[in-house]
Coordinates of C-alpha atoms in Angstrom, one line a residue:
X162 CA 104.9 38.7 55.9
X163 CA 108.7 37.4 55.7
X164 CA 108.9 33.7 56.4
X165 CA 112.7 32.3 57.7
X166 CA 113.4 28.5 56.8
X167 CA 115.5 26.3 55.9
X168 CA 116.3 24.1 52.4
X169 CA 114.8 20.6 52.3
X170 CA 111.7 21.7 54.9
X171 CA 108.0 21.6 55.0
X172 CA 105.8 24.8 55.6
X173 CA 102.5 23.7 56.6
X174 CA 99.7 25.5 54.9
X175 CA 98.8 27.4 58.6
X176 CA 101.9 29.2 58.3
X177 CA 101.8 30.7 54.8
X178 CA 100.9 34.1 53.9
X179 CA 97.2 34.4 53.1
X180 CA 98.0 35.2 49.8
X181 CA 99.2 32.2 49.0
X182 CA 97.2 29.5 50.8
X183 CA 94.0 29.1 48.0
X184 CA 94.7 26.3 45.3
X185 CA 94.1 29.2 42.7
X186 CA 97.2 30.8 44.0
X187 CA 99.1 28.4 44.4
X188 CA 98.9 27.2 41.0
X189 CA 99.8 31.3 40.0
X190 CA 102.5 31.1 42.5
X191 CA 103.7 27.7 40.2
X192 CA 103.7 29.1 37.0
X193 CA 105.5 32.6 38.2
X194 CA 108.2 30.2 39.5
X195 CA 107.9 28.0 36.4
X196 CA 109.2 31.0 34.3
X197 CA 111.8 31.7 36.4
X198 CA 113.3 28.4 36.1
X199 CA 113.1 28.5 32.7
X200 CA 115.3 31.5 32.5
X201 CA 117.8 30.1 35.5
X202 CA 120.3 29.5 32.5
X203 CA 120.7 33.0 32.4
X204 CA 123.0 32.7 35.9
X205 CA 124.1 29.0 36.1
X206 CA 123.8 25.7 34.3
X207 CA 122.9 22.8 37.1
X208 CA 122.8 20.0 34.7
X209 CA 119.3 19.2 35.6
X210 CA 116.8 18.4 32.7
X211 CA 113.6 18.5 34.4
X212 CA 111.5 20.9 32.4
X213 CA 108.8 21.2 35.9
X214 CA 110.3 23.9 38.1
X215 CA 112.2 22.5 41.3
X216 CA 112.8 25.6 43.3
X217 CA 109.7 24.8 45.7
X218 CA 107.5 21.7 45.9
X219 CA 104.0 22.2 46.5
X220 CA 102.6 19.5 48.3
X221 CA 98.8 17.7 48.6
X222 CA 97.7 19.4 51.6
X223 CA 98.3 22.8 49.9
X224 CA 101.9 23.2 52.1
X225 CA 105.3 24.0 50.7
X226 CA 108.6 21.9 50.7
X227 CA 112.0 23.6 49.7
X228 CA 114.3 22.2 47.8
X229 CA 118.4 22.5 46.9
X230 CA 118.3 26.1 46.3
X231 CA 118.9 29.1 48.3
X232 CA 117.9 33.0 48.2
X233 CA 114.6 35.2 48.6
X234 CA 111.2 34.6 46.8
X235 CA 109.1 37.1 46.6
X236 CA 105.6 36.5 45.1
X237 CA 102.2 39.2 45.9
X238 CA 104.0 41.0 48.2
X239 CA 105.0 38.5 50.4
X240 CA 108.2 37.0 50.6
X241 CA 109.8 34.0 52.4
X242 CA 113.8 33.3 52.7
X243 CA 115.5 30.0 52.1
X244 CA 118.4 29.8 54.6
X245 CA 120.8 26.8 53.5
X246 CA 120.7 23.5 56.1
X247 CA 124.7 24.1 57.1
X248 CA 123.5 27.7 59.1
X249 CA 121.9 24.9 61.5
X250 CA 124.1 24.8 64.7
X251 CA 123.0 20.9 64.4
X252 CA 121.2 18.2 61.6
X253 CA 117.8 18.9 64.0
X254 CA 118.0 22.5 64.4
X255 CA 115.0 24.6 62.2
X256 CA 115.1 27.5 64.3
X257 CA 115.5 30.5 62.3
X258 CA 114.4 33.6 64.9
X259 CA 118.3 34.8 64.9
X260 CA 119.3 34.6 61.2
X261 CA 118.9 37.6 58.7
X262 CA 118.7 37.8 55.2
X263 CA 122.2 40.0 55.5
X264 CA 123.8 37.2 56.9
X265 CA 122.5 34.9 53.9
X266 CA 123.5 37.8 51.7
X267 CA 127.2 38.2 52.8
X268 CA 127.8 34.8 52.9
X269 CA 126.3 34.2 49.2
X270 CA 128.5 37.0 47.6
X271 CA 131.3 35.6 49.1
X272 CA 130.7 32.0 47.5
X273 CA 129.9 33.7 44.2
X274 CA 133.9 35.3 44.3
X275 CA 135.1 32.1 44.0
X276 CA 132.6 29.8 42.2
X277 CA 133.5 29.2 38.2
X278 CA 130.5 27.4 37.9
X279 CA 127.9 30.9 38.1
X280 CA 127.8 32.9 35.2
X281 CA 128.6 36.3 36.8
X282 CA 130.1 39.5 34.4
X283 CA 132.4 40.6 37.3
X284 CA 135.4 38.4 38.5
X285 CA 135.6 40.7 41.3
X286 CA 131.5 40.9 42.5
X287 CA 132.3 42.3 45.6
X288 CA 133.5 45.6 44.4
X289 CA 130.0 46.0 42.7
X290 CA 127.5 45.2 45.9
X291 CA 129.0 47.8 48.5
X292 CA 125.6 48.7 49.2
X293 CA 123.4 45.9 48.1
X294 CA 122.1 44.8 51.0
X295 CA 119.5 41.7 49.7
X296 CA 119.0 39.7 46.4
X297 CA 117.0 42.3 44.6
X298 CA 119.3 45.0 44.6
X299 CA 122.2 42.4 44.2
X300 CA 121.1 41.4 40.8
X301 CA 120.3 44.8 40.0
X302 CA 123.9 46.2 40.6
X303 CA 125.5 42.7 38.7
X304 CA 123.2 43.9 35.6
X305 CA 123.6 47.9 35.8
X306 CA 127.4 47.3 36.2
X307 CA 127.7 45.1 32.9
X308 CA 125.7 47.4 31.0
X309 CA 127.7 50.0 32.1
X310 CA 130.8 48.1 31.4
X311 CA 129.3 47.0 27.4
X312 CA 129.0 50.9 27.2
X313 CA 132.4 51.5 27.8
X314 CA 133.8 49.3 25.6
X315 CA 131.7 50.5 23.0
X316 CA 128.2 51.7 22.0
X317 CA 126.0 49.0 20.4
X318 CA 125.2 49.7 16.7
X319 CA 123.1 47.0 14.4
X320 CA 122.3 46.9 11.1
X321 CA 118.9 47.3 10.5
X322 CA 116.7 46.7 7.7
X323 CA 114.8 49.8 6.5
X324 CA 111.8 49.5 3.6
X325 CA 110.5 53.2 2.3
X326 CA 110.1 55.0 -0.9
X327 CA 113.4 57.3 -2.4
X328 CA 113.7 59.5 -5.0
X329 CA 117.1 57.5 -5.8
X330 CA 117.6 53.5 -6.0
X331 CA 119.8 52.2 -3.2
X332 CA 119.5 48.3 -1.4
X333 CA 117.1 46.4 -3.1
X334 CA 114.7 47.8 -5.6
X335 CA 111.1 46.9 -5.6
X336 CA 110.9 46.6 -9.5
X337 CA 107.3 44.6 -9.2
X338 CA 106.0 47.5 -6.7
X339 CA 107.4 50.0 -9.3
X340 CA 105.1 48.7 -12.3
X341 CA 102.0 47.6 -10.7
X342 CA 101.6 50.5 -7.9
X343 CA 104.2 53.5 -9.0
X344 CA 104.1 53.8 -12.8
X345 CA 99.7 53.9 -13.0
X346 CA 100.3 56.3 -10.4
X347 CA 102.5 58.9 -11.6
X348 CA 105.0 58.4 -9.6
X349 CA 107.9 56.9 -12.2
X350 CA 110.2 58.8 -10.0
X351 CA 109.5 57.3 -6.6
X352 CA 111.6 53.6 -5.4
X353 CA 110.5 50.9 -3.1
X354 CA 113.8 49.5 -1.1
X355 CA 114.9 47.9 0.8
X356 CA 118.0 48.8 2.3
X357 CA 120.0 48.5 5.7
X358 CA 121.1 51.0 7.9
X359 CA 124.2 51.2 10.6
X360 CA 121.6 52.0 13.7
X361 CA 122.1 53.1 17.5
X362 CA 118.6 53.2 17.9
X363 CA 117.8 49.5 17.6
X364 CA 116.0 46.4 19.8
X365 CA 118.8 45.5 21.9
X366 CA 119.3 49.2 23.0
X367 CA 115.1 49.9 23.5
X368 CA 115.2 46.9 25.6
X369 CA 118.4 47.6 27.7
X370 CA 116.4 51.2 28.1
X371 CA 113.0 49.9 29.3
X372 CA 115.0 47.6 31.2
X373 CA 117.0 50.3 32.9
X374 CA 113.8 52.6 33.1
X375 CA 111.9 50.4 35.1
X376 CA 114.9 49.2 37.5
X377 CA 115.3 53.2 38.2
X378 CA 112.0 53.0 39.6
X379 CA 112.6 49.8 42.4
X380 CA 116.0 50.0 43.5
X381 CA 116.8 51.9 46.7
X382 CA 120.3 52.0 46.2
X383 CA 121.9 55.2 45.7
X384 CA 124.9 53.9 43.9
X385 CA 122.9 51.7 41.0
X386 CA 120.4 54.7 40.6
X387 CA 123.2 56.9 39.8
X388 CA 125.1 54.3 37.1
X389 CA 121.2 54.0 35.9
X390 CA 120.9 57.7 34.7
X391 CA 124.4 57.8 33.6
X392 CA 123.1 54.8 31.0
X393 CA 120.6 56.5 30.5
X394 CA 122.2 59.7 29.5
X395 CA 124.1 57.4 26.9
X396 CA 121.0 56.5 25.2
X397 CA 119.4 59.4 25.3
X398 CA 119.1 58.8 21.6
X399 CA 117.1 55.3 21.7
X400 CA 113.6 55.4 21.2
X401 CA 111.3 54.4 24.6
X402 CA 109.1 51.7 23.9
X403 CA 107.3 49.0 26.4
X404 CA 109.3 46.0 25.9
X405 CA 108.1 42.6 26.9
X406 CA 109.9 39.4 27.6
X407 CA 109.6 37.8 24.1
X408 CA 111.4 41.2 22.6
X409 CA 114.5 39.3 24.1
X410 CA 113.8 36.1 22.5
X411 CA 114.0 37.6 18.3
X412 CA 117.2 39.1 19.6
X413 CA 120.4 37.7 17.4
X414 CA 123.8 38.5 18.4
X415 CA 127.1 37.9 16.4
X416 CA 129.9 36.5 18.5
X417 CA 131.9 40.0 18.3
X418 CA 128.7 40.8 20.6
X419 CA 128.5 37.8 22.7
X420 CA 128.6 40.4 25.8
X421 CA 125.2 41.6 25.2
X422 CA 124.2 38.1 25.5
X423 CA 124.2 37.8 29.7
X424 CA 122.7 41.9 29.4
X425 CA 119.7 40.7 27.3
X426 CA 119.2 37.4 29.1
X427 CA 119.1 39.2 32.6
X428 CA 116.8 41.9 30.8
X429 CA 114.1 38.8 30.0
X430 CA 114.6 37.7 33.9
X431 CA 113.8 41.2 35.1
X432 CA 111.0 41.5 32.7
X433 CA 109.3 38.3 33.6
X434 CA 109.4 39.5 36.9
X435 CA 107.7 42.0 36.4
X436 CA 104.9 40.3 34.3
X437 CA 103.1 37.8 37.1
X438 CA 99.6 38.0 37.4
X439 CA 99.4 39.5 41.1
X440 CA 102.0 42.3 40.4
X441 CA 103.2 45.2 38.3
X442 CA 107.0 45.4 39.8
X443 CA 109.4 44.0 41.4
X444 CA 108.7 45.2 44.7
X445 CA 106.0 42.7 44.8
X446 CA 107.3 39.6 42.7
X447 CA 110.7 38.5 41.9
X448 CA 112.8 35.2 42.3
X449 CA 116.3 34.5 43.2
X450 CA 117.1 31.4 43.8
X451 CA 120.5 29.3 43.9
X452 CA 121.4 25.9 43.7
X453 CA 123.3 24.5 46.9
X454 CA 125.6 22.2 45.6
X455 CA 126.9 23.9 42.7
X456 CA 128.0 27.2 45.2
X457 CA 129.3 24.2 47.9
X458 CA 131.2 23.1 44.5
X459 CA 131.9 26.3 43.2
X460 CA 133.1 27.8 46.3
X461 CA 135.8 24.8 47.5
X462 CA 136.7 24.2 44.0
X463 CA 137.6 28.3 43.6
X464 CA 139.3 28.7 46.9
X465 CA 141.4 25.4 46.4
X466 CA 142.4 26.2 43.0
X467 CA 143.8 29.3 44.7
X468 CA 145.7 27.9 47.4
X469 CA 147.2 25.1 45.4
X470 CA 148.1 27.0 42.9
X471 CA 150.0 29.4 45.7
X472 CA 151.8 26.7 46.4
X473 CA 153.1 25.9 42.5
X474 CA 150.6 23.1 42.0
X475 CA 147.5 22.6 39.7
X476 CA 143.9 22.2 40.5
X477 CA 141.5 21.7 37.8
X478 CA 137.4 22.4 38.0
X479 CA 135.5 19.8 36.3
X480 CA 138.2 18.3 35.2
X481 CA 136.9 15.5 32.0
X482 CA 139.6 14.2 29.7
X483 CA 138.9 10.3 30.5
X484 CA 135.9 7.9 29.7
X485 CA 134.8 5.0 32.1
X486 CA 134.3 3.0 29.0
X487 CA 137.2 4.0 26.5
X488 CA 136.3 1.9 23.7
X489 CA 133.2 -0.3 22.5
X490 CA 133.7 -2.9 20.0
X491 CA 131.8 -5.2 17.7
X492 CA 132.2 -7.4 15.0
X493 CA 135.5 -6.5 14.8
X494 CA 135.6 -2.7 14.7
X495 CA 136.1 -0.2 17.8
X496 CA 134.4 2.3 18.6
X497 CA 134.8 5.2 20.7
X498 CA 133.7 5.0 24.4
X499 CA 131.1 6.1 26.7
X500 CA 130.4 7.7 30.0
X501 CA 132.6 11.0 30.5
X502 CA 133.9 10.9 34.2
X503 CA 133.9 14.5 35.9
X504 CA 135.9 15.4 38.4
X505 CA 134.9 18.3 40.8
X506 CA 138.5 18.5 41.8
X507 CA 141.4 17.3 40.5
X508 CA 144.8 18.5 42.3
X509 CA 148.4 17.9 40.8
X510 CA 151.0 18.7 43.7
X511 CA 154.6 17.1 44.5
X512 CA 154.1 14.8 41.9
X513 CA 151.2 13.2 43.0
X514 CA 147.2 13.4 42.0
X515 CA 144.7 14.4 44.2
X516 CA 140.9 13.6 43.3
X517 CA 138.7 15.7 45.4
X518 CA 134.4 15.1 45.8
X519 CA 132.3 17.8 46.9
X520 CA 129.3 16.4 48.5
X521 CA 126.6 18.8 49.9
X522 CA 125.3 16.8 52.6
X523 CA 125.1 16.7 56.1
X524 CA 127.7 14.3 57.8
X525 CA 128.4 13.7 61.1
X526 CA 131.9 15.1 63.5
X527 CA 133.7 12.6 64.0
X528 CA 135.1 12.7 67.6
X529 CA 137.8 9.9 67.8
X530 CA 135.4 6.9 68.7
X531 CA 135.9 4.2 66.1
X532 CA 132.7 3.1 65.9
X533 CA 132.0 6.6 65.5
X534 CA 134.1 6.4 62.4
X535 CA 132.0 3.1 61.3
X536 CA 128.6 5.1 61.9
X537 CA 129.8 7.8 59.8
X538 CA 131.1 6.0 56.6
X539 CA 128.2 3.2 57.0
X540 CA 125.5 5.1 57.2
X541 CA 125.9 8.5 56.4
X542 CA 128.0 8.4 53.4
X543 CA 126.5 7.2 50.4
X544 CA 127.1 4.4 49.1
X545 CA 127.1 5.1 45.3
X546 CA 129.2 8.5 45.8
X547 CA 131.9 6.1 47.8
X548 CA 131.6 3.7 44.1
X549 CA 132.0 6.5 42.0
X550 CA 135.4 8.0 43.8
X551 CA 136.8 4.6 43.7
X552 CA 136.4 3.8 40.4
X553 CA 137.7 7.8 39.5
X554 CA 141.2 6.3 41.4
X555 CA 141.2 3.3 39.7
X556 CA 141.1 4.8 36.3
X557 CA 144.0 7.7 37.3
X558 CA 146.1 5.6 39.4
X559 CA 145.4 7.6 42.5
X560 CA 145.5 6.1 45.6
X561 CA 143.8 8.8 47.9
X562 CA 140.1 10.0 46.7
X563 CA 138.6 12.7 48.8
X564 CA 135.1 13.3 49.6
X565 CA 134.3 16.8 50.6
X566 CA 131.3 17.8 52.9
X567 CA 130.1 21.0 54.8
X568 CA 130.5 21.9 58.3
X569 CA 127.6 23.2 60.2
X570 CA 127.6 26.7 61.6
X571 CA 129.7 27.6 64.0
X572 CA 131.7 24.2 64.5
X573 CA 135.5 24.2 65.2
X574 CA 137.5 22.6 62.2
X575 CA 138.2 18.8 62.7
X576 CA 141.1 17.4 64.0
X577 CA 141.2 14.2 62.3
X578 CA 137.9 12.4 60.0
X579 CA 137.8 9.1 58.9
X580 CA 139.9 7.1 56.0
X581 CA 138.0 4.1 54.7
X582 CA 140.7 1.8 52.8
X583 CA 139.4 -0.4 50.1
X584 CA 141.5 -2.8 49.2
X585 CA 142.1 -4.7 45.6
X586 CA 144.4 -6.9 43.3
X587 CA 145.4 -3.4 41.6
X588 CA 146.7 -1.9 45.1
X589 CA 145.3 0.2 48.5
X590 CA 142.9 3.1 48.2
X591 CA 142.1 5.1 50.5
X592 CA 139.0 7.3 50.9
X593 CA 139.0 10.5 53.1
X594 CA 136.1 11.7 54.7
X595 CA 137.1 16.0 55.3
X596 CA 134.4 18.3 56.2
X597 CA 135.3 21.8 55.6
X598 CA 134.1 25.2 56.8
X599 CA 131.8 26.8 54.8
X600 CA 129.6 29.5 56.8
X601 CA 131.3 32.7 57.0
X602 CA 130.6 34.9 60.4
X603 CA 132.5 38.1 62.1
X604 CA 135.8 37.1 61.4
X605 CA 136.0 36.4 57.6
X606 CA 140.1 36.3 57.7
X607 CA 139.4 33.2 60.1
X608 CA 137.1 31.1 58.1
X609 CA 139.8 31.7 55.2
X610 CA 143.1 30.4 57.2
X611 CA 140.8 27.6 58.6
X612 CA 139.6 26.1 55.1
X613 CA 143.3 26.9 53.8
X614 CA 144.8 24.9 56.5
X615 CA 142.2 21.6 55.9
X616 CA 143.5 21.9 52.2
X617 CA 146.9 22.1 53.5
X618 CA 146.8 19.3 55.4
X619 CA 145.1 17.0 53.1
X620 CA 146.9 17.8 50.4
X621 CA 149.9 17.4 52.3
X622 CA 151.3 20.6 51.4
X623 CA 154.1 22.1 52.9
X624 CA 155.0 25.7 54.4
X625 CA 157.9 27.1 52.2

């Protein structure tokens, strides 16, 4: 069974797969997605420190509610796909008979080109998914392709600690072993040592191995089997051994290594997929999920830092050189301040600042009527994200603070979208509510010059 919805919507107990509508397996179905959020770190960092999973929220009644994230669970065999809220034509639209999990596909590898904020090997993924055609196989090119690009820079070799009996002293000599077990034994010409050894055949390459092994076995794509037995050719001389997911965990890697840090963290995600209690592969478990914002961040933040930086200007992601409290003092002595303010955006152009927000949430279009433009800013916007971009141009000097939001699919870009002017002792600012396209359809070329000409025009950039 393959269930369509959207993020941020209730799946009545009727409608879930058998397999999943007991209390027993529910609370399976919880902890399988419990170790997967444990090891989301492994693709993005989302700031959030709840240690309780938040990819799905299982409600009282046995239902399901999705949350912020995006992408294909897959738990006993039966699967369901999260469809972010912005494919809705409109806010009160769940009807999901005409989406595929292609179109959710193409759309996500195109976010992930530009987003900074996703921990992808490849700057380029695109070139590495020509025939990945859903999450599984996605994840299983990104990985294949970085191991195959470690290998190339270099096989992995690791010292490693070897204890045995030689006829000659080398390492660390045993000299307690050699009186109390060797000597009343006859064997005054036999060593205990300890010594270390320059190995090819260690952990990290048995685990990229088993890893490999078992991915050969569940992807249907031509082009990652055939990189699979090239790696595999390659460590032909690595001893096969059934890892598990704690292997990954006694792994230490030296910073001249750090790239075998992503290739064992991914190995630990593929190998707790495999371990649930209902399945033996990944053909009938396995979770790929994505956070909402952070690609709606990711995304706009990537494709504006292109485009302003086309046009000789700068846009930094994240930008967090400034406190909101610079200084605390008492009794005479200052301290250093508090609260780090983060800017998604921050544009430097003609010489003027730009502080852009991206918000993923739903606004409305604003059509021209000014008590449209009232409706929209009073009780759609929120109040505390209006606060925080204020206060972000107060502390620059800015006098133009942007708050970014989605379009819904298939709308036509805005002509004009609210200002909301604050006024204070310090001066006029002014707050812009933009929604941008975000949902890319047939013409990908279009969606491009569209979102280019929304940052054109708000940045007031002009054509050289």
């Amino acid at each position: 069974m393959v269930l369509n919805v959207f993020e941020e919507t209730e799946i009545d107990n009727d409608d879930l797969p058998e397999e999943w509508k007991t209390k027993r397996n529910q609370d399976d179905f919880e902890e399988f997605l419990q170790r997967n959020w444990e090891q989301r770190s492994v693709f993005y960092e989302d700031g959030k420190v709840d240690s309780k999973q938040q990819f799905l929220g299982f409600t009282g009644h046995l239902g399901l509610r999705t949350k912020k994230y995006i992408g294909t669970v897959v738990y006993n065999g039966e699967q369901v796909n999260i469809f972010p809220k912005v494919f809705k034509r409109r806010n009160n639209d769940y009807k999901t008979d005409k989406l595929t999990a292609a179109h959710l596909m193409d759309n996500l590898v195109k976010w992930l080109e530009y987003c900074n904020r996703i921990a992808y090997p490849f700057i380029n993924i695109s070139t590495e998914l020509t025939d990945a055609d859903n999450l599984k196989e996605l994840f299983i090119s990104l990985y294949v392709g970085y191991v195959r690009s470690a290998l190339e820079r270099g096989l992995f070799y690791k010292y490693v600690e070897e204890t045995e009996n030689v006829s000659c002293i080398k390492g660390k000599f045993d000299i307690k072993d050699y009186y109390i077990n060797k000597i009343p034994n006859g064997q005054a010409e036999k060593f205990k040592c300890t010594y270390s050894t320059f190995e090819f055949d260690n952990m990290v390459n048995r685990i990229i191995k088993h890893t490999c092994k078992m991915l050969l076995n569940i992807t249907d794509s031509k082009r990652s089997q055939q990189i699979i037995r090239n790696i595999l050719i390659r460590l032909n001389e690595v001893s096969d051994c059934a890892c598990k997911p704690s292997d990954c965990d006694q792994i230490r890697l030296s910073r001249m290594n750090g790239n075998y840090r992503i290739i064992i963290s991914m190995s630990k995600m593929f190998l707790l997929n495999q371990t649930s209690n209902y399945s033996i592969d990944m053909n009938e478990s396995f979770c790929f999920l994505f956070p909402t914002d952070i690609l709606f961040e990711g995304f706009i933040g990537g494709f504006m830092q292109e485009v302003v930086e086309d046009k000789g200007g700068k846009a930094y992601l994240q930008k967090s050189d400034m406190k909101l409290v610079d200084s605390i003092q008492i009794e005479g002595q200052e301290y250093d301040g508090v609260f780090t303010m983060r800017h998604d955006i921050l544009v430097e152009y003609d010489d003027k600042v730009f502080i852009l927000d991206t918000k993923y949430k739903m606004i409305s279009r604003f059509e021209g009527n000014p008590d449209e433009a009232r409706q929209i800013i009073g009780n759609e916007s929120h109040q505390g994200d209006v606060y925080q971009v204020c206060e972000y141009a107060r502390k620059r000097g800015a006098s133009d603070v942007y708050l970014l939001y989605p379009q819904f699919r298939y709308e036509d870009i805005d002509t004009s979208y609210p200002i909301a002017k604050s006024s204070g002792i310090g001066g006029d600012i002014n707050i812009h509510f933009v929604r941008l396209p975000f949902i890319f359809e047939d013409d990908e070329t279009q969606v491009k010059n569209n979102l280019t000409e929304v940052i054109k025009s708000i940045l007031c950039m002009k054509d050289a």
